[in-house]
Amino acid sequence: MHGQAAHSGERGSFACAAGVRGEVALEHLFQGSALNAVDAKGRVSVPAFLRSVIERRGDARTIVLAKHSQFACLDAYDPAYAALKHAKLERLLEKGETEPDAELAYQQRNLMAFAATEETPYDSSGRIVFPPMMRRKGGIEDLALFLGTGETFQIWNPQTLLGDKNIPEDLKDIARYRLEERGVTP
Amino acid sequence: MHGQAAHSGERGSFACAAGVRGEVALEHLFQGSALNAVDAKGRVSVPAFLRSVIERRGDARTIVLAKHSQFACLDAYDPAYAALKHAKLERLLEKGETEPDAELAYQQRNLMAFAATEETPYDSSGRIVFPPMMRRKGGIEDLALFLGTGETFQIWNPQTLLGDKNIPEDLKDIARYRLEERGVTP
DNA sequence: TCGTTTCCCACGAAATCCCATTGTCACCCA
DNA sequence: TGGGTGACAATGGGATTTCGTGGGAAACGA
């Protein structure tokens, strides 16, 4: 258990390669993987190394959950990132404005980005209670696989990930390792 | 013993071949080699001459580990370099977004760059504890061979390197020298 | 009152910190 | 020139804290 929570450490404040055309830069990125249990009450520990990033980005002890736009998993991030995401959408709109469906696409994305999300706080021990709707959308059962992806992190049902054709084999190896580490081989 | 901490020295601060079209440049490069022991707890000293590069690139005392894409070894770098990598991906996405598979390719790369890596801090004496997953992926046992490769550095099981057909003989000589230096000849 | 949800405490394993030791090298000063 | 000596790198072992997790008590809404 405990994945590799430890390695996260508390420091790691590194300068970010920023300055991409006025974009807000993220100084701290989500990285690493862990497999945690979902208990009978629907509680899960958010891995400590992810929490440390959240708390460095802002002072919230909260995560935002959304269905991932492409994968059968959940996308998660901190509240501060939500604002950033909004700015990104704006920029996308400006870029593709010439295209006919641009406005519609923008509205749709905006809905997805904000209406279709749930914000959940984690307690002093770092656990959230999984909102039932999100839990279902992510197909999460009794194990939650956390994957850092830089700006955000993903939460998977490990079995779903293993069955996804679009996931690189090297990444599946990691999922298998985490399962094995926990004694779930079948 | 203590390898050759010395040869590496503390210098090596040279200007980097920078200025690749607005890209963030790395001012300090990893170079040199060392062979260190992995103890029973899985701890290894990161050679001081590599740490000094890490700390000049940013203020982190942390290394990022990943499986090397081609060799049977680990690839390692500092968090600042990871951020740089991320910025590159972002830029690629915005540029080639018109293509249909661009988004998927982006997601896959991001997963590999962040989920398939582990960040581990080194303590005041310069040691990391090898994350078990990475240790296995790199086939690292009780000796770790560090090789600087400029932007990043590699960590090998010396025996694996000696058995790799794609490694130049001159480099194997270095590995042999480090082993001999340490009294491991068989 | 009953069923949830939220909070709090407890435990075991594992990771992190701290101190101690030793060999090398660099430097200094006779 | 050469021996001493101080600093630093690499390594070993023990002590302490943190993390993930389970269970129960208290608060809340219906």
Short mmCIF file of C-alpha atoms (C1' of nucleotides) in Angstrom, two decimals:
data_model
loop_
_atom_site.label_atom_id
_atom_site.label_comp_id
_atom_site.label_asym_id
_atom_site.label_seq_id
_atom_site.Cartn_x
_atom_site.Cartn_y
_atom_site.Cartn_z
CA MET A 1 0.00 0.00 0.00
CA HIS A 2 0.97 3.58 0.29
CA GLY A 3 2.15 3.37 -3.26
CA GLN A 4 5.08 5.63 -3.40
CA ALA A 5 3.56 8.36 -1.46
CA ALA A 6 6.79 9.07 0.16
CA HIS A 7 8.89 10.19 -2.71
CA SER A 8 6.76 13.17 -3.12
CA GLY A 9 8.52 15.07 -0.44
CA GLU A 10 7.59 18.52 0.58
CA ARG A 11 9.79 20.68 -1.47
CA GLY A 12 10.38 20.59 -5.15
CA SER A 13 9.61 24.16 -5.91
CA PHE A 14 11.05 24.45 -9.33
CA ALA A 15 10.77 27.17 -11.85
CA CYS A 16 8.38 26.39 -14.63
CA ALA A 17 9.11 26.80 -18.26
CA ALA A 18 6.59 29.51 -18.60
CA GLY A 19 5.97 32.38 -20.85
CA VAL A 20 4.06 30.70 -23.60
CA ARG A 21 2.30 33.68 -25.03
CA GLY A 22 0.87 35.24 -21.94
CA GLU A 23 -0.27 31.96 -20.50
CA VAL A 24 -0.36 31.60 -16.78
CA ALA A 25 2.38 29.27 -15.76
CA LEU A 26 2.01 26.42 -13.35
CA GLU A 27 4.83 26.12 -11.01
CA HIS A 28 3.92 22.74 -9.67
CA LEU A 29 2.92 19.75 -11.69
CA PHE A 30 1.14 16.55 -10.79
CA GLN A 31 3.31 13.56 -11.30
CA GLY A 32 3.57 9.96 -10.25
CA SER A 33 1.08 7.17 -9.65
CA ALA A 34 -0.62 5.40 -6.78
CA LEU A 35 -3.32 2.83 -6.20
CA ASN A 36 -5.56 3.42 -3.20
CA ALA A 37 -8.54 1.63 -1.72
CA VAL A 38 -12.11 2.93 -1.73
CA ASP A 39 -13.73 1.81 1.50
CA ALA A 40 -17.33 0.91 2.25
CA LYS A 41 -18.22 4.52 2.92
CA GLY A 42 -16.85 5.62 -0.41
CA ARG A 43 -13.77 7.21 1.06
CA VAL A 44 -10.39 7.39 -0.68
CA SER A 45 -7.09 8.82 0.36
CA VAL A 46 -5.81 11.33 -2.14
CA PRO A 47 -2.13 10.41 -2.38
CA ALA A 48 0.02 12.73 -0.31
CA PHE A 49 2.24 13.66 -3.23
CA LEU A 50 -0.76 14.98 -5.13
CA ARG A 51 -2.08 16.85 -2.13
CA SER A 52 1.22 18.57 -1.70
CA VAL A 53 0.94 19.95 -5.23
CA ILE A 54 -2.61 21.11 -4.63
CA GLU A 55 -1.59 22.94 -1.51
CA ARG A 56 1.37 24.54 -3.17
CA ARG A 57 -0.74 25.83 -6.02
CA GLY A 58 -3.19 27.48 -3.66
CA ASP A 59 -4.38 27.21 -0.11
CA ALA A 60 -7.38 25.01 -0.85
CA ARG A 61 -7.74 21.55 0.53
CA THR A 62 -10.16 20.59 -2.17
CA ILE A 63 -10.20 18.79 -5.47
CA VAL A 64 -12.40 19.30 -8.52
CA LEU A 65 -13.65 16.21 -10.30
CA ALA A 66 -14.83 15.92 -13.89
CA LYS A 67 -15.39 13.19 -16.40
CA HIS A 68 -12.38 13.02 -18.68
CA SER A 69 -13.11 14.24 -22.19
CA GLN A 70 -11.50 11.30 -23.94
CA PHE A 71 -10.85 8.51 -21.53
CA ALA A 72 -13.18 6.45 -19.38
CA CYS A 73 -11.79 7.96 -16.23
CA LEU A 74 -12.03 11.06 -14.10
CA ASP A 75 -10.01 14.20 -14.45
CA ALA A 76 -9.10 15.97 -11.24
CA TYR A 77 -7.39 19.19 -10.27
CA ASP A 78 -7.34 21.97 -7.74
CA PRO A 79 -9.75 24.91 -7.69
CA ALA A 80 -7.03 27.32 -8.75
CA TYR A 81 -6.58 25.39 -11.94
CA ALA A 82 -10.25 25.74 -12.84
CA ALA A 83 -9.76 29.44 -13.44
CA LEU A 84 -6.79 28.74 -15.60
CA LYS A 85 -8.77 26.29 -17.61
CA HIS A 86 -11.33 28.93 -18.29
CA ALA A 87 -8.66 31.21 -19.70
CA LYS A 88 -7.50 28.42 -21.96
CA LEU A 89 -10.95 27.96 -23.36
CA GLU A 90 -11.19 31.63 -24.10
CA ARG A 91 -8.02 31.47 -26.04
CA LEU A 92 -9.17 28.48 -28.01
CA LEU A 93 -12.26 30.36 -28.97
CA GLU A 94 -10.33 33.31 -30.27
CA LYS A 95 -8.09 31.07 -32.28
CA GLY A 96 -10.76 29.14 -34.12
CA GLU A 97 -13.28 31.90 -34.40
CA THR A 98 -13.44 31.78 -38.14
CA GLU A 99 -14.88 28.31 -38.11
CA PRO A 100 -18.66 28.10 -38.12
CA ASP A 101 -19.11 25.85 -35.11
CA ALA A 102 -16.65 27.67 -32.95
CA GLU A 103 -19.19 29.40 -30.78
CA LEU A 104 -21.20 26.26 -30.20
CA ALA A 105 -18.12 24.26 -29.40
CA TYR A 106 -17.10 26.93 -26.94
CA GLN A 107 -20.43 26.83 -25.16
CA GLN A 108 -20.31 23.09 -24.96
CA ARG A 109 -16.82 23.03 -23.59
CA ASN A 110 -17.66 25.64 -21.05
CA LEU A 111 -20.58 23.63 -19.83
CA MET A 112 -18.44 20.59 -19.50
CA ALA A 113 -15.73 22.50 -17.73
CA PHE A 114 -17.93 23.99 -15.09
CA ALA A 115 -21.39 22.49 -14.88
CA ALA A 116 -20.26 18.92 -15.20
CA THR A 117 -17.84 19.06 -12.31
CA GLU A 118 -18.01 18.47 -8.59
CA GLU A 119 -15.85 19.98 -5.95
CA THR A 120 -14.97 17.87 -2.93
CA PRO A 121 -12.88 18.74 0.10
CA TYR A 122 -10.50 16.30 1.69
CA ASP A 123 -10.30 15.98 5.43
CA SER A 124 -7.36 16.30 7.75
CA SER A 125 -6.19 12.81 6.93
CA GLY A 126 -6.31 13.53 3.21
CA ARG A 127 -9.44 11.59 2.31
CA ILE A 128 -12.38 12.57 0.15
CA VAL A 129 -15.74 10.89 0.01
CA PHE A 130 -16.36 10.06 -3.59
CA PRO A 131 -19.41 11.86 -4.96
CA PRO A 132 -21.65 9.03 -6.19
CA MET A 133 -22.27 10.55 -9.59
CA MET A 134 -18.60 10.97 -10.33
CA ARG A 135 -17.84 7.60 -8.94
CA ARG A 136 -20.24 6.09 -11.41
CA LYS A 137 -19.06 8.18 -14.32
CA GLY A 138 -15.52 7.10 -13.65
CA GLY A 139 -16.53 3.49 -13.15
CA ILE A 140 -14.64 3.51 -9.87
CA GLU A 141 -15.22 0.49 -7.68
CA ASP A 142 -13.04 -0.54 -4.77
CA LEU A 143 -9.69 0.58 -6.14
CA ALA A 144 -8.71 3.99 -7.45
CA LEU A 145 -5.64 4.48 -9.60
CA PHE A 146 -4.23 7.98 -9.46
CA LEU A 147 -2.11 9.17 -12.37
CA GLY A 148 -0.39 12.53 -12.49
CA THR A 149 -0.53 14.25 -15.86
CA GLY A 150 1.14 17.57 -15.17
CA GLU A 151 -1.54 20.19 -14.96
CA THR A 152 -4.14 17.74 -13.71
CA PHE A 153 -4.33 14.16 -12.55
CA GLN A 154 -6.57 11.28 -13.52
CA ILE A 155 -8.46 8.73 -11.45
CA TRP A 156 -9.08 5.34 -13.01
CA ASN A 157 -10.61 2.04 -12.26
CA PRO A 158 -7.41 0.08 -12.85
CA GLN A 159 -9.24 -2.62 -14.74
CA THR A 160 -10.74 -0.08 -17.11
CA LEU A 161 -7.32 1.31 -17.85
CA LEU A 162 -5.93 -2.13 -18.60
CA GLY A 163 -8.71 -2.67 -21.10
CA ASP A 164 -8.31 0.63 -22.92
CA LYS A 165 -6.78 0.34 -26.38
CA ASN A 166 -5.55 3.91 -26.34
CA ILE A 167 -3.36 3.55 -23.28
CA PRO A 168 0.33 2.92 -23.94
CA GLU A 169 1.59 -0.46 -22.84
CA ASP A 170 4.25 1.06 -20.62
CA LEU A 171 1.57 2.77 -18.63
CA LYS A 172 -0.41 -0.42 -18.26
CA ASP A 173 2.73 -1.98 -16.87
CA ILE A 174 2.63 0.59 -14.14
CA ALA A 175 -0.98 -0.20 -13.38
CA ARG A 176 -0.10 -3.88 -13.22
CA TYR A 177 2.77 -3.15 -10.91
CA ARG A 178 0.59 -1.17 -8.55
CA LEU A 179 -1.94 -3.96 -8.50
CA GLU A 180 0.67 -6.56 -7.85
CA GLU A 181 2.26 -4.45 -5.15
CA ARG A 182 -1.07 -4.53 -3.42
CA GLY A 183 -1.50 -8.23 -3.89
CA VAL A 184 -4.21 -8.04 -6.53
CA THR A 185 -2.95 -10.26 -9.29
CA PRO A 186 -5.96 -12.16 -10.62
CA MET B 1 36.26 3.84 -2.56
CA HIS B 2 33.69 6.52 -3.10
CA GLY B 3 34.08 6.19 -6.74
CA GLN B 4 35.51 9.14 -8.38
CA ALA B 5 33.51 11.88 -7.01
CA ALA B 6 36.59 13.84 -7.60
CA HIS B 7 37.07 13.67 -11.36
CA SER B 8 33.75 15.22 -11.86
CA GLY B 9 34.71 18.23 -9.87
CA GLU B 10 32.50 21.13 -9.18
CA ARG B 11 33.01 23.10 -12.29
CA GLY B 12 31.43 22.46 -15.61
CA SER B 13 29.27 25.52 -15.75
CA PHE B 14 29.39 26.23 -19.42
CA ALA B 15 26.99 27.94 -21.69
CA CYS B 16 24.49 25.68 -23.34
CA ALA B 17 23.72 25.54 -26.99
CA ALA B 18 20.64 27.57 -26.49
CA GLY B 19 18.33 29.68 -28.50
CA VAL B 20 16.42 27.05 -30.38
CA ARG B 21 13.57 29.19 -31.53
CA GLY B 22 12.46 30.70 -28.31
CA GLU B 23 12.94 27.51 -26.43
CA VAL B 24 14.04 27.64 -22.84
CA ALA B 25 17.69 26.80 -22.72
CA LEU B 26 19.48 24.61 -20.27
CA GLU B 27 22.53 26.26 -18.96
CA HIS B 28 24.00 23.29 -17.20
CA LEU B 29 24.48 19.82 -18.55
CA PHE B 30 24.93 16.48 -16.87
CA GLN B 31 28.25 14.85 -17.55
CA GLY B 32 30.55 12.28 -16.09
CA SER B 33 30.06 8.84 -14.60
CA ALA B 34 30.00 7.15 -11.22
CA LEU B 35 29.22 3.79 -9.69
CA ASN B 36 27.47 3.82 -6.33
CA ALA B 37 26.12 1.18 -3.98
CA VAL B 38 22.45 0.54 -3.30
CA ASP B 39 22.06 -0.46 0.34
CA ALA B 40 19.59 -2.80 1.98
CA LYS B 41 17.01 -0.06 2.33
CA GLY B 42 17.24 0.78 -1.34
CA ARG B 43 19.17 3.96 -0.78
CA VAL B 44 21.71 5.38 -3.23
CA SER B 45 23.87 8.42 -3.17
CA VAL B 46 23.25 10.61 -6.17
CA PRO B 47 26.77 11.60 -7.24
CA ALA B 48 27.62 15.06 -6.02
CA PHE B 49 28.56 16.29 -9.48
CA LEU B 50 25.07 15.49 -10.74
CA ARG B 51 23.42 17.09 -7.74
CA SER B 52 25.30 20.26 -8.34
CA VAL B 53 23.84 20.48 -11.85
CA ILE B 54 20.35 19.85 -10.53
CA GLU B 55 20.71 22.60 -7.99
CA ARG B 56 22.06 25.02 -10.52
CA ARG B 57 19.15 24.39 -12.87
CA GLY B 58 16.61 25.15 -10.16
CA ASP B 59 16.33 25.17 -6.42
CA ALA B 60 14.92 21.69 -6.13
CA ARG B 61 16.70 18.90 -4.35
CA THR B 62 14.80 16.28 -6.22
CA ILE B 63 15.22 13.98 -9.18
CA VAL B 64 12.64 12.63 -11.59
CA LEU B 65 12.96 9.02 -12.65
CA ALA B 66 11.55 7.40 -15.78
CA LYS B 67 12.13 4.25 -17.72
CA HIS B 68 14.35 4.99 -20.68
CA SER B 69 12.52 4.78 -23.98
CA GLN B 70 15.18 2.74 -25.74
CA PHE B 71 17.60 1.24 -23.27
CA ALA B 72 17.08 -1.10 -20.36
CA CYS B 73 17.94 1.60 -17.88
CA LEU B 74 16.43 4.59 -16.16
CA ASP B 75 16.37 8.14 -17.36
CA ALA B 76 16.72 10.83 -14.72
CA TYR B 77 16.52 14.58 -14.61
CA ASP B 78 15.49 17.49 -12.48
CA PRO B 79 11.96 18.87 -12.05
CA ALA B 80 12.80 22.00 -14.01
CA TYR B 81 13.53 19.85 -17.03
CA ALA B 82 10.21 18.06 -16.58
CA ALA B 83 8.43 21.39 -16.68
CA LEU B 84 10.28 22.26 -19.83
CA LYS B 85 9.17 19.05 -21.40
CA HIS B 86 5.62 19.82 -20.44
CA ALA B 87 5.73 23.26 -22.01
CA LYS B 88 6.96 21.69 -25.23
CA LEU B 89 4.00 19.35 -25.30
CA GLU B 90 1.59 22.18 -24.70
CA ARG B 91 3.04 24.12 -27.54
CA LEU B 92 2.88 21.15 -29.84
CA LEU B 93 -0.77 20.67 -29.05
CA GLU B 94 -1.77 24.20 -29.81
CA LYS B 95 0.11 24.14 -33.06
CA GLY B 96 -1.15 20.90 -34.52
CA GLU B 97 -4.61 20.87 -33.11
CA THR B 98 -6.26 20.65 -36.47
CA GLU B 99 -5.13 17.09 -36.94
CA PRO B 100 -7.58 14.49 -35.69
CA ASP B 101 -5.27 12.39 -33.55
CA ALA B 102 -3.40 15.30 -32.08
CA GLU B 103 -5.43 15.37 -28.92
CA LEU B 104 -5.03 11.67 -28.24
CA ALA B 105 -1.31 11.75 -28.92
CA TYR B 106 -1.04 14.66 -26.53
CA GLN B 107 -2.83 12.78 -23.79
CA GLN B 108 -0.64 9.76 -24.27
CA ARG B 109 2.55 11.73 -24.13
CA ASN B 110 1.43 13.56 -21.06
CA LEU B 111 0.65 10.31 -19.32
CA MET B 112 4.04 8.94 -20.16
CA ALA B 113 5.81 12.11 -19.11
CA PHE B 114 4.11 12.43 -15.75
CA ALA B 115 2.26 9.30 -14.69
CA ALA B 116 5.05 7.01 -15.77
CA THR B 117 7.63 8.92 -13.75
CA GLU B 118 8.39 9.26 -10.10
CA GLU B 119 9.79 12.24 -8.31
CA THR B 120 12.00 11.48 -5.37
CA PRO B 121 13.82 13.93 -3.15
CA TYR B 122 17.33 13.40 -1.93
CA ASP B 123 18.19 14.11 1.67
CA SER B 124 20.85 16.33 3.13
CA SER B 125 23.48 13.72 2.50
CA GLY B 126 22.48 13.44 -1.15
CA ARG B 127 20.74 10.09 -1.07
CA ILE B 128 17.46 9.00 -2.57
CA VAL B 129 15.53 5.89 -1.71
CA PHE B 130 14.95 4.06 -4.93
CA PRO B 131 11.23 3.75 -5.62
CA PRO B 132 10.68 -0.01 -5.88
CA MET B 133 8.83 0.27 -9.17
CA MET B 134 11.59 2.21 -10.85
CA ARG B 135 14.21 0.02 -9.34
CA ARG B 136 12.61 -2.95 -10.96
CA LYS B 137 12.01 -1.26 -14.27
CA GLY B 138 15.65 -0.32 -14.42
CA GLY B 139 16.79 -3.73 -13.26
CA ILE B 140 18.87 -2.05 -10.58
CA GLU B 141 20.29 -4.37 -7.96
CA ASP B 142 23.09 -3.51 -5.56
CA LEU B 143 25.10 -1.23 -7.84
CA ALA B 144 23.94 1.82 -9.75
CA LEU B 145 25.95 3.25 -12.62
CA PHE B 146 25.30 6.92 -13.26
CA LEU B 147 26.02 8.31 -16.72
CA GLY B 148 25.60 11.95 -17.64
CA THR B 149 24.01 12.52 -21.03
CA GLY B 150 23.67 16.29 -21.20
CA GLU B 151 20.09 17.25 -20.64
CA THR B 152 19.45 14.16 -18.55
CA PHE B 153 21.43 11.34 -17.00
CA GLN B 154 20.98 7.59 -17.00
CA ILE B 155 21.09 5.02 -14.24
CA TRP B 156 22.13 1.49 -15.17
CA ASN B 157 22.70 -1.85 -13.67
CA PRO B 158 26.34 -2.06 -14.78
CA GLN B 159 25.96 -5.68 -15.82
CA THR B 160 23.01 -4.83 -18.02
CA LEU B 161 25.04 -2.15 -19.74
CA LEU B 162 27.91 -4.54 -20.38
CA GLY B 163 25.52 -6.98 -21.96
CA ASP B 164 23.84 -4.47 -24.26
CA LYS B 165 24.84 -4.83 -27.91
CA ASN B 166 23.97 -1.26 -28.68
CA ILE B 167 26.40 0.29 -26.24
CA PRO B 168 29.74 1.44 -27.69
CA GLU B 169 32.74 -0.48 -26.46
CA ASP B 170 34.42 2.64 -25.17
CA LEU B 171 31.54 3.25 -22.84
CA LYS B 172 31.64 -0.31 -21.61
CA ASP B 173 35.28 0.27 -20.81
CA ILE B 174 34.22 3.04 -18.51
CA ALA B 175 31.79 0.73 -16.79
CA ARG B 176 34.49 -1.89 -16.45
CA TYR B 177 36.84 0.67 -15.00
CA ARG B 178 34.30 1.76 -12.42
CA LEU B 179 33.68 -1.81 -11.44
CA GLU B 180 37.33 -2.59 -11.13
CA GLU B 181 37.93 0.55 -9.16
CA ARG B 182 35.42 -0.78 -6.70
CA GLY B 183 36.91 -4.24 -6.64
CA VAL B 184 34.15 -5.95 -8.59
CA THR B 185 35.96 -7.81 -11.32
CA PRO B 186 34.20 -11.14 -11.83
"C1'" DT C 1 -36.46 8.07 15.14
"C1'" DC C 2 -33.74 6.28 11.54
"C1'" DG C 3 -30.46 6.57 7.99
"C1'" DT C 4 -26.59 9.37 6.38
"C1'" DT C 5 -22.86 12.04 6.60
"C1'" DT C 6 -19.01 14.20 9.08
"C1'" DC C 7 -15.65 14.12 12.45
"C1'" DC C 8 -12.28 12.00 15.48
"C1'" DC C 9 -9.22 8.54 17.22
"C1'" DA C 10 -6.32 4.31 16.54
"C1'" DC C 11 -3.15 1.19 14.43
"C1'" DG C 12 0.57 -0.87 11.57
"C1'" DA C 13 3.65 -0.44 8.09
"C1'" DA C 14 6.63 2.23 5.69
"C1'" DA C 15 9.20 6.25 4.68
"C1'" DT C 16 12.03 10.16 6.48
"C1'" DC C 17 15.09 12.18 9.48
"C1'" DC C 18 19.18 12.25 12.23
"C1'" DC C 19 23.64 10.85 13.91
"C1'" DA C 20 27.91 8.34 13.27
"C1'" DT C 21 31.89 6.36 10.53
"C1'" DT C 22 35.25 6.04 7.09
"C1'" DG C 23 37.94 6.79 3.12
"C1'" DT C 24 39.70 10.69 -0.29
"C1'" DC C 25 40.97 14.70 -1.64
"C1'" DA C 26 42.45 19.62 -1.18
"C1'" DC C 27 44.74 22.79 1.08
"C1'" DC C 28 48.09 24.71 4.11
"C1'" DC C 29 52.18 25.42 6.45
"C1'" DA C 30 56.26 24.16 8.13
"C1'" DT D 1 58.40 18.28 -0.33
"C1'" DG D 2 55.87 16.11 2.71
"C1'" DG D 3 53.08 15.40 6.43
"C1'" DG D 4 49.21 17.08 8.88
"C1'" DT D 5 44.44 18.57 8.92
"C1'" DG D 6 40.10 20.09 7.60
"C1'" DA D 7 36.22 19.39 4.47
"C1'" DC D 8 33.28 16.61 1.84
"C1'" DA D 9 31.51 12.41 -0.32
"C1'" DA D 10 29.55 7.92 0.32
"C1'" DT D 11 27.61 4.63 3.40
"C1'" DG D 12 25.46 2.16 7.75
"C1'" DG D 13 22.10 1.90 11.36
"C1'" DG D 14 18.58 3.44 14.62
"C1'" DA D 15 14.76 6.60 15.98
"C1'" DT D 16 10.74 9.33 14.66
"C1'" DT D 17 7.16 10.87 11.78
"C1'" DT D 18 3.96 10.32 8.16
"C1'" DC D 19 0.64 7.86 5.36
"C1'" DG D 20 -3.08 4.98 4.24
"C1'" DT D 21 -6.82 2.73 6.31
"C1'" DG D 22 -10.42 0.88 9.57
"C1'" DG D 23 -13.87 1.70 12.95
"C1'" DG D 24 -16.84 4.18 15.89
"C1'" DA D 25 -18.98 8.44 17.90
"C1'" DA D 26 -21.28 12.63 17.07
"C1'" DA D 27 -23.99 15.79 14.13
"C1'" DC D 28 -27.38 16.40 10.73
"C1'" DG D 29 -31.54 16.02 7.69
"C1'" DA D 30 -35.71 13.77 6.61
#
